[in-house]
Coordinates of C-alpha atoms in Angstrom, one line a residue:
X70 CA 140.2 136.7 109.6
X71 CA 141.5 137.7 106.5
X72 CA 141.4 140.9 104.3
X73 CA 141.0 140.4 100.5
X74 CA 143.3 142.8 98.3
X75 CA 142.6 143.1 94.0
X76 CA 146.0 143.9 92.3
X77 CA 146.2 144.1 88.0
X78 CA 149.7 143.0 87.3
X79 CA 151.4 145.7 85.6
X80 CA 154.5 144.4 84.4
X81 CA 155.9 141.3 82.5
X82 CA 157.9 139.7 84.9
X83 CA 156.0 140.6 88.5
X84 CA 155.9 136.7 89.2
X85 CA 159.9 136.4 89.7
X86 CA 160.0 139.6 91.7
X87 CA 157.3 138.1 94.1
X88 CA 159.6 135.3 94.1
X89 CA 162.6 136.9 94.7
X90 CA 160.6 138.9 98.0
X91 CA 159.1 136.1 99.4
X92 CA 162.8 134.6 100.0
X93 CA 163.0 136.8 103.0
X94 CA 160.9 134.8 105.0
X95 CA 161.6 131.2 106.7
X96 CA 158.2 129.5 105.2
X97 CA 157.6 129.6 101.4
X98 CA 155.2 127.6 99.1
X99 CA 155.3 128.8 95.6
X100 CA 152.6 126.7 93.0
X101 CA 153.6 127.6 89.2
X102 CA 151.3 126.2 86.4
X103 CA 153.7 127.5 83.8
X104 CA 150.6 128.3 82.2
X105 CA 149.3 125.2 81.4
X106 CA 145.4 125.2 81.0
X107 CA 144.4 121.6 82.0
X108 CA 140.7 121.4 83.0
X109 CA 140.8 121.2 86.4
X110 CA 143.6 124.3 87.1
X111 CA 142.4 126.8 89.3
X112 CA 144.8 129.3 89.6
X113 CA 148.2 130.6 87.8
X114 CA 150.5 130.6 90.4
X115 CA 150.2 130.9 94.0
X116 CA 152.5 131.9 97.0
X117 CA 152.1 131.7 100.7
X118 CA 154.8 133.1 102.7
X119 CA 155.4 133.5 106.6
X120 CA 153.8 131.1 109.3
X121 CA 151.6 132.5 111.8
X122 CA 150.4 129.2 113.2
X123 CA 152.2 125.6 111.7
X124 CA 152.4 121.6 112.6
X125 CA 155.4 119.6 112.4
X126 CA 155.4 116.4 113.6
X127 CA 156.4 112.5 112.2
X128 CA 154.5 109.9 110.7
X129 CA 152.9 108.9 114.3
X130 CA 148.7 109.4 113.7
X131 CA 150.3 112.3 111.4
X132 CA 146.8 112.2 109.5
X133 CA 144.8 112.6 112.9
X134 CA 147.1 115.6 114.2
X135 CA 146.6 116.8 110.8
X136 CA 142.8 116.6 110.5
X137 CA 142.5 118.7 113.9
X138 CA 144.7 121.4 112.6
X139 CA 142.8 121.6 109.7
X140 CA 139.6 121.7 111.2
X141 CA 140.9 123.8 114.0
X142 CA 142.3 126.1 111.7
X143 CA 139.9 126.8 109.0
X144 CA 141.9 129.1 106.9
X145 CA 144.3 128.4 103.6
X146 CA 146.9 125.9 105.0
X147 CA 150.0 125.1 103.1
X148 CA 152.7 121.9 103.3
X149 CA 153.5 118.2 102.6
X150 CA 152.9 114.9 103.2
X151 CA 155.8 112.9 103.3
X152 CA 156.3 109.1 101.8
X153 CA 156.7 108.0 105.2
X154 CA 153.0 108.9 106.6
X155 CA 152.7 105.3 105.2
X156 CA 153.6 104.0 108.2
X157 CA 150.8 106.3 110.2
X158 CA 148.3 104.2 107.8
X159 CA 149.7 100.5 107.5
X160 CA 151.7 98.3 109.7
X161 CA 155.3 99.5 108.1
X162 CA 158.4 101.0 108.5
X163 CA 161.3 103.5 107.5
X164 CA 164.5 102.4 108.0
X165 CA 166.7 103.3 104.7
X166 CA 169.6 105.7 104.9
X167 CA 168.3 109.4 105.7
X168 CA 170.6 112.0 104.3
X169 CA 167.7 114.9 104.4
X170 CA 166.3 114.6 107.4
X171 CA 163.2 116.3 106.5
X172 CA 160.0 116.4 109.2
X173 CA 158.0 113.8 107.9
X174 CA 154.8 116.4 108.2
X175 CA 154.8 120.5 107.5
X176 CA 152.0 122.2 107.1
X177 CA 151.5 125.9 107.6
X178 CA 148.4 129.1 108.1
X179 CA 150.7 132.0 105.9
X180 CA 150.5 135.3 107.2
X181 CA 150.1 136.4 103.6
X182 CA 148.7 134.7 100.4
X183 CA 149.2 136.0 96.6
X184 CA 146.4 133.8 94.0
X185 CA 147.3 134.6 91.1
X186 CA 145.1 133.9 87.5
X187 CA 145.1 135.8 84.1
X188 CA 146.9 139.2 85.3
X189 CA 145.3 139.4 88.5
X190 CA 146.4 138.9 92.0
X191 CA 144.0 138.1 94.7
X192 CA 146.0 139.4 97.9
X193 CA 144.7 137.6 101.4
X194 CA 146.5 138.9 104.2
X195 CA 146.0 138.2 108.2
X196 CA 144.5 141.1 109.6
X197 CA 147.2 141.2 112.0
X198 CA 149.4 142.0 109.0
X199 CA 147.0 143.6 106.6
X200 CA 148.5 147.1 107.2
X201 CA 151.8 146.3 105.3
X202 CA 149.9 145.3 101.9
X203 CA 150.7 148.8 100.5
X204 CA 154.1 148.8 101.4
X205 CA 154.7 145.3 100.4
X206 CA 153.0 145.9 96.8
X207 CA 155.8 148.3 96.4
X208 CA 158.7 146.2 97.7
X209 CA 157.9 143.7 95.1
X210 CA 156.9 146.0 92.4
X211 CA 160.3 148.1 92.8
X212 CA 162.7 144.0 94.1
X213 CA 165.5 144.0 92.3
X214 CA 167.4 141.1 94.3
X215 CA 170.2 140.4 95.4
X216 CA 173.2 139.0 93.9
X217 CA 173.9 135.1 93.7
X218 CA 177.1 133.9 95.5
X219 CA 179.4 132.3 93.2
X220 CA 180.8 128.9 93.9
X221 CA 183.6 127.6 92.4
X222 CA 183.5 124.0 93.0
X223 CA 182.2 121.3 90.3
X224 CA 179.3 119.8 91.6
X225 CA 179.8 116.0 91.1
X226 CA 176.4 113.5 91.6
X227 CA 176.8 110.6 93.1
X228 CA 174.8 107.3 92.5
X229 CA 173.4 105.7 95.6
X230 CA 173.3 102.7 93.1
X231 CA 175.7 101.0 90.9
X232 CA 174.3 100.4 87.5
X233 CA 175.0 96.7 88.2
X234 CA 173.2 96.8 91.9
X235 CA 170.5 98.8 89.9
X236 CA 170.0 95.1 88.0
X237 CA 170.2 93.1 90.6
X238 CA 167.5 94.8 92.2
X239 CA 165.4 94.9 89.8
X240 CA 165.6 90.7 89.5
X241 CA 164.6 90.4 92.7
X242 CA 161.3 93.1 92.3
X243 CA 160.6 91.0 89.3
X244 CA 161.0 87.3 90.7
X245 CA 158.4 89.1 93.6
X246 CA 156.3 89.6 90.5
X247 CA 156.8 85.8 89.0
X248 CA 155.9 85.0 92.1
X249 CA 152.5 86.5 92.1
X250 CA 153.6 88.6 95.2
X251 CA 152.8 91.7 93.5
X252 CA 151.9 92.8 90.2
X253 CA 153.7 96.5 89.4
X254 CA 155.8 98.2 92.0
X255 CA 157.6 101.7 91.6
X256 CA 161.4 101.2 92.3
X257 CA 163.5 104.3 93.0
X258 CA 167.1 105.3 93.5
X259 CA 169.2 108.1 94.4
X260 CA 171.5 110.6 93.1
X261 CA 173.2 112.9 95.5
X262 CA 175.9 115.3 96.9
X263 CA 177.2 116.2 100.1
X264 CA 178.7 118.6 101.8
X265 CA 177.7 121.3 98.6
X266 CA 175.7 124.3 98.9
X267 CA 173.7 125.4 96.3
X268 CA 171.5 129.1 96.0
X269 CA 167.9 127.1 96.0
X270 CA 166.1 129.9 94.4
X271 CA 168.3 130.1 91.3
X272 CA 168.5 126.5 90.9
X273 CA 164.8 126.4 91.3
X274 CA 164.7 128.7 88.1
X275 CA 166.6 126.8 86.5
X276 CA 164.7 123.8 86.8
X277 CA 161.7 125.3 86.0
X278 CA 163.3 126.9 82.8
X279 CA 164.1 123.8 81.2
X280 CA 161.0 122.0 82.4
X281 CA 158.1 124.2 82.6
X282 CA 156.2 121.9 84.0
X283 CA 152.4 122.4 85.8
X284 CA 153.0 121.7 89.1
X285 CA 156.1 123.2 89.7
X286 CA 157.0 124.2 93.4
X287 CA 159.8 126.3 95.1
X288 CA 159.3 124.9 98.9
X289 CA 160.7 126.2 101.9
X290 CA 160.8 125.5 105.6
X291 CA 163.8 127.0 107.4
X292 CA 166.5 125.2 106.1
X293 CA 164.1 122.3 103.9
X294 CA 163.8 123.3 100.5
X295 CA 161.9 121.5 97.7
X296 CA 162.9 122.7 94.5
X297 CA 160.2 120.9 92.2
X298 CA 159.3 120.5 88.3
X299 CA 156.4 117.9 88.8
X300 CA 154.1 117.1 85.7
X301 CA 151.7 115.5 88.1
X302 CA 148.9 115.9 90.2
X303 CA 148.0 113.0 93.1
X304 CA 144.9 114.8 94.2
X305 CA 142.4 117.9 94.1
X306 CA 139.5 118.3 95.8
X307 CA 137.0 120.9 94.3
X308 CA 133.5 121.1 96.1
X309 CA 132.3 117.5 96.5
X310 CA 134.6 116.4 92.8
X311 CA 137.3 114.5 93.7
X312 CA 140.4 114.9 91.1
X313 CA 144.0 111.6 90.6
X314 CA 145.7 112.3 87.6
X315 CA 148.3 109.3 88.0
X316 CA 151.0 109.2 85.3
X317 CA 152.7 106.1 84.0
X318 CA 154.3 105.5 80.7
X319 CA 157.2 107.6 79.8
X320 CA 159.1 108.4 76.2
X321 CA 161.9 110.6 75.6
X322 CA 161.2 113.7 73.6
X323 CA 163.0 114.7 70.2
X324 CA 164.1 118.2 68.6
X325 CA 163.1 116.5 65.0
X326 CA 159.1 117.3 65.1
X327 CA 158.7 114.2 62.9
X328 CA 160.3 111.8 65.1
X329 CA 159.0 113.6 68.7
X330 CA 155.3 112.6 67.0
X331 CA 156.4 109.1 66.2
X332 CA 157.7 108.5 69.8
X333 CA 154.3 110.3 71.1
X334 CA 152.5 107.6 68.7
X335 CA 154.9 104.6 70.0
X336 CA 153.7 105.4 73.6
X337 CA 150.2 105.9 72.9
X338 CA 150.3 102.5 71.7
X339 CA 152.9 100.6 74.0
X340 CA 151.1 97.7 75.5
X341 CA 153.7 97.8 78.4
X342 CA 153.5 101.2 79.2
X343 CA 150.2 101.4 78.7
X344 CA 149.2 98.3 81.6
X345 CA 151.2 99.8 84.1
X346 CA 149.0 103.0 83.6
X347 CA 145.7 100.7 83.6
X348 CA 146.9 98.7 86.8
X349 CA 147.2 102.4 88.4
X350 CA 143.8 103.5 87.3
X351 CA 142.2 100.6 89.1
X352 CA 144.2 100.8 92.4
X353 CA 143.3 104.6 92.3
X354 CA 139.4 103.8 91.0
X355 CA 139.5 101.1 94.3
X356 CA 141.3 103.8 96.6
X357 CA 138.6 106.8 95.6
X358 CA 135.5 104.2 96.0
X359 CA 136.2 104.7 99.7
X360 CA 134.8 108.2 100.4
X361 CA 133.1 108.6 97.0
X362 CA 129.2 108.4 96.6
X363 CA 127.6 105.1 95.0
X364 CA 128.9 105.2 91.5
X365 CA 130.3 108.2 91.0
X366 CA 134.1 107.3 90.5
X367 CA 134.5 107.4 86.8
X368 CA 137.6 107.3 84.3
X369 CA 137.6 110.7 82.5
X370 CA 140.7 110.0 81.0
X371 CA 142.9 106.8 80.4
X372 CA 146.1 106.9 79.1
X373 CA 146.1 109.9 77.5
X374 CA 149.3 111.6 75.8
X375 CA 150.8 114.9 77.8
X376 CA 153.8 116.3 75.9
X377 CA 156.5 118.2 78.6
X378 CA 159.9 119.7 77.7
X379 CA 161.5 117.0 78.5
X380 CA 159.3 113.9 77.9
X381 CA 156.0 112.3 76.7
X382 CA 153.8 111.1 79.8
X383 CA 150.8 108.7 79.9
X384 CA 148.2 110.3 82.0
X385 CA 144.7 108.9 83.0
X386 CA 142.1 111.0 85.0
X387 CA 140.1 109.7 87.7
X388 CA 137.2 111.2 89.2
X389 CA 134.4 110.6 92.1
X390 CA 132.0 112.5 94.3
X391 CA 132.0 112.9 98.0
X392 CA 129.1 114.0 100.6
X393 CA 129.6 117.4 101.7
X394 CA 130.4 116.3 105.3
X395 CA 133.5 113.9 104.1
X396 CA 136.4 115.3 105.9
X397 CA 139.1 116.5 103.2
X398 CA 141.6 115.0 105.2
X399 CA 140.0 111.7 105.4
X400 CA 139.8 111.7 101.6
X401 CA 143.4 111.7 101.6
X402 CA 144.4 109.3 104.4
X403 CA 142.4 106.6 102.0
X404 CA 144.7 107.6 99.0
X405 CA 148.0 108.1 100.2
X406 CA 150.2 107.5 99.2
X407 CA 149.4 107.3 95.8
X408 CA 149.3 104.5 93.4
X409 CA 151.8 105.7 90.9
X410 CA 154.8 105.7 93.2
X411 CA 153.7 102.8 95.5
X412 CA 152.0 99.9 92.9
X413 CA 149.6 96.9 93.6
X414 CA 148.6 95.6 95.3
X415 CA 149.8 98.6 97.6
X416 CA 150.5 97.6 100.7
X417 CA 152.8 94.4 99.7
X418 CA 154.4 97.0 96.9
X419 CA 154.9 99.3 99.9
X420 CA 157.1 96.0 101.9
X421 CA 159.1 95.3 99.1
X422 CA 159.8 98.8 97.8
X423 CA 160.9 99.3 101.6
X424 CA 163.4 95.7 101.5
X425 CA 164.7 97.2 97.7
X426 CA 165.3 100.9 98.0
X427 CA 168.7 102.1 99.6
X428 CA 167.4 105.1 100.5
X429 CA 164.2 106.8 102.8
X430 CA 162.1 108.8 100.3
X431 CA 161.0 111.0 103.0
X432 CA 159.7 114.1 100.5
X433 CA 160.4 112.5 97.4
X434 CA 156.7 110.8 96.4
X435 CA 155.3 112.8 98.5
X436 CA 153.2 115.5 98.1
X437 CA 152.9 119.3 98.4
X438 CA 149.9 121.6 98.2
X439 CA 147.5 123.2 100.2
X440 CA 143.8 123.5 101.8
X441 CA 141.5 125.9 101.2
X442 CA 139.1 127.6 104.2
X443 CA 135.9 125.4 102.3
X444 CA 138.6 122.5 102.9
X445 CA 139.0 122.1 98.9
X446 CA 142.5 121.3 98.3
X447 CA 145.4 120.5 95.8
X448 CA 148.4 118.2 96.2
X449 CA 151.1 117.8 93.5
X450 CA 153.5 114.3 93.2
X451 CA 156.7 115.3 94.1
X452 CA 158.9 113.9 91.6
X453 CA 161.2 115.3 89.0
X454 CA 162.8 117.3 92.4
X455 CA 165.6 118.4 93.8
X456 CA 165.3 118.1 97.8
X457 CA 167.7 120.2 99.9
X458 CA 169.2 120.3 103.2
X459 CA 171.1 123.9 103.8
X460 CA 171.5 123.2 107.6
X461 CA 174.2 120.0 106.6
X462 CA 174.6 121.2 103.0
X463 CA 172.8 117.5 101.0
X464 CA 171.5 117.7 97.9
X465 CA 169.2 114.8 96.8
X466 CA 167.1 113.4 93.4
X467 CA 165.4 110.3 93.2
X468 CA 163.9 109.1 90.1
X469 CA 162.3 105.3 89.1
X470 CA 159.6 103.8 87.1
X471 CA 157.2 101.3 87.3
X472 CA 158.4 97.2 87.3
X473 CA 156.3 94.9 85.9
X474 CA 156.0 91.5 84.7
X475 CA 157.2 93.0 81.2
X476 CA 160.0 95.3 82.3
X477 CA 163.3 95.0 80.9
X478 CA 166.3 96.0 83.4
X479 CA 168.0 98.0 81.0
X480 CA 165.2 100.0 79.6
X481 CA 164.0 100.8 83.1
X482 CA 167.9 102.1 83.8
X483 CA 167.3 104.0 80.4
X484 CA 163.9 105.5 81.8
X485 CA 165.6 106.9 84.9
X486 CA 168.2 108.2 83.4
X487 CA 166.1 110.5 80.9
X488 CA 164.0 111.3 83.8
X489 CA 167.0 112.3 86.1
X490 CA 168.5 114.8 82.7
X491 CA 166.8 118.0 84.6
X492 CA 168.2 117.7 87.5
X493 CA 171.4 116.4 86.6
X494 CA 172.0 119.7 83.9
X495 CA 170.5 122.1 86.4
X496 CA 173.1 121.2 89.5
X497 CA 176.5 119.9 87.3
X498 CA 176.4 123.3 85.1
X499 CA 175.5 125.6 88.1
X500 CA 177.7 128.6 87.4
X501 CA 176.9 131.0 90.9

């Protein structure tokens, strides 16, 4: 059982010093809209901090093991799904280099829970714990931190792929293609470091400052971290509505207002980028018909214009209604992973982006969020992240686009280089 606590923020920048506290504990989910008021937002922010009850386990009937901790549990849960739970659905396999070494499932019952929405904070603590609200309330209201370490060394990202190997691969998705194998996939590649720590919360905020974007996530699990500036949601569930806002179509942004609105305009009219969004929209509209009622999945949105810091994004909403008695999780294990980052038809997209890629996504295309107790829930697509391992000192970000029929190797390289710039500033200029 929980205890529900009412707090008014009272100063401007409470949210970082909840941040700042919660780093004292070994399991942190932190949700940041950035204040972006799409439709189907729910809360400002959110944190959940310190596990009383958690499941950790590989991709091996993952979504079963998952389903009876969630119905088991009944409470908020927070965690991931990993890329790799693929192989729990389909006959497939991992076998790419793993530098992370993330569990391929987390998900955790928090001891304590901040919602956070237009100055308010909704505080749900265990009762176990709920006798250290006060005392907590005035640890964060009166955090001031601690300092950063400094480190010296230049960080210096490596490619796991050769711009040339980068084109080579891409021939080979697209003679796949030709072939009428497939007809989009969603190729990715790596950039990384080894043997380099990094402060995760600070680089976090620096992500996040340069990219503001409204799923943002600051993830921790002992030594995991997920430090996350995601523009897009794979699922919510609200009630019995069903919510896949799948982006595709990208366009760099400009400082020059005149030109940022032409390249919005040159998007929102791209017949490329605009079929790889449509083929999405139908593998999505397919993958929601399977728990939704009779005619209920609809297209809200297609390939609507979203302006970030940092680009222009195509996004089409999806929507469908479920019976009250469809399991949440089952609503998911008929989705996952999602279209954007896997392509169609899924499952042969799945083979070949497995034969292509050098590297195992693990977290990357993945998805973090959490349940509710009335098993509503909200899952993020983890791109646009930097993925950490503190135990061995790895730093990981993978970025890639969509290949179809139409795609020209060089623009894709272009694409994945624009969507890499966050990352790439935040880690090469880190100054500790």
């Amino acid at each position: 059982m929980r205890t529900q606590h009412t707090y008014i923020i009272q100063s401007p920048d409470f949210t970082t010093r909840l941040l700042q506290w919660s780093q004292q504990f070994q399991e942190v989910v932190w949700l940041d809209s950035n204040k972006h008021s799409q439709k189907y937002t729910s809360y400002d922010a959110v944190l959940a901090v310190d596990a009383f009850t958690s499941i950790t386990t590989d991709s091996y009937q993952a979504f079963d093991k998952l389903h009876e901790y969630q119905s088991v549990t009944k409470d908020w849960i927070f965690g991931y799904l990993s890329y790799d739970l693929k192989n729990d659905l389909e006959d497939l396999s991992s076998n790419n280099f793993d530098g992370l070494n993330f569990p391929e499932l987390f998900f955790f019952q928090p001891k304590k829970i901040f919602l956070i929405k237009e100055g308010v904070v909704e505080m749900h603590y265990l009762n176990m714990v709920d006798e250290e609200f006060m005392s907590d309330l005035m640890e964060i209201e009166q955090y001031t931190g601690n300092e950063s370490r400094r480190i010296s060394e230049k960080i210096n990202i490596k490619l796991r792929l050769t711009k040339d190997h980068y084109f080579e691969k891409i021939k080979r998705m697209l003679a796949h293609i030709h072939r009428g194998d497939i007809y989009e996939a969603n190729f990715c590649q790596e950039f990384y470091t080894e043997n380099t720590p990094i402060d995760p919360l600070e680089t976090y905020q620096k992500l996040n400052t340069i990219s503001k974007a409204p799923f943002t996530t600051f993830f921790k699990n002992q030594h995991c971290y997920a430090l996350s500036a995601s523009p897009e949601r794979y699922l919510k569930k609200d009630g019995t509505a069903v919510i896949s806002q799948p982006i595709k179509g990208t366009a760099q942004r400009s400082s020059d207002p005149g030109v940022d609105e032409q390249l919005k305009e040159e998007l929102k009219s791209n017949l490329k980028e605009r079929s790889e969004n449509i083929m999405i929209v139908d593998l999505v509209r397919n993958d929601l018909s399977q728990t939704a009622l009779k005619g209920s999945v609809k297209v809200e949105e297609l390939c609507e214009v979203y302006s970030f810091e940092q680009v222009h994004q195509l996004i089409s909403t999806i929507t469908s209604v479920v019976a009250k008695e469809t399991s949440p999780v089952t609503i998911l294990r008929t989705t996952f992973p999602m279209g954007s980052m896997t392509g169609a038809p899924k499952i042969s997209a799945m083979k070949i982006i497995e034969d292509l890629e050098e590297t195992k996504r693990g977290l990357y295309s993945g998805a973090i969020g959490y349940f509710s107790p009335t098993g509503d829930f909200d899952f993020n697509v983890v791109i646009r992240s930097i993925l950490y391992n503190a135990k061995n000192h790895y730093v990981s970000y993978s970025v890639g686009g969509a290949i179809t029929a139409k795609s020209d190797p060089q623009k894709e390289y272009e694409e994945c280089l624009i969507k890499a710039k966050a990352m790439k500033q935040v880690l090469e200029n880190q100054l500790y």
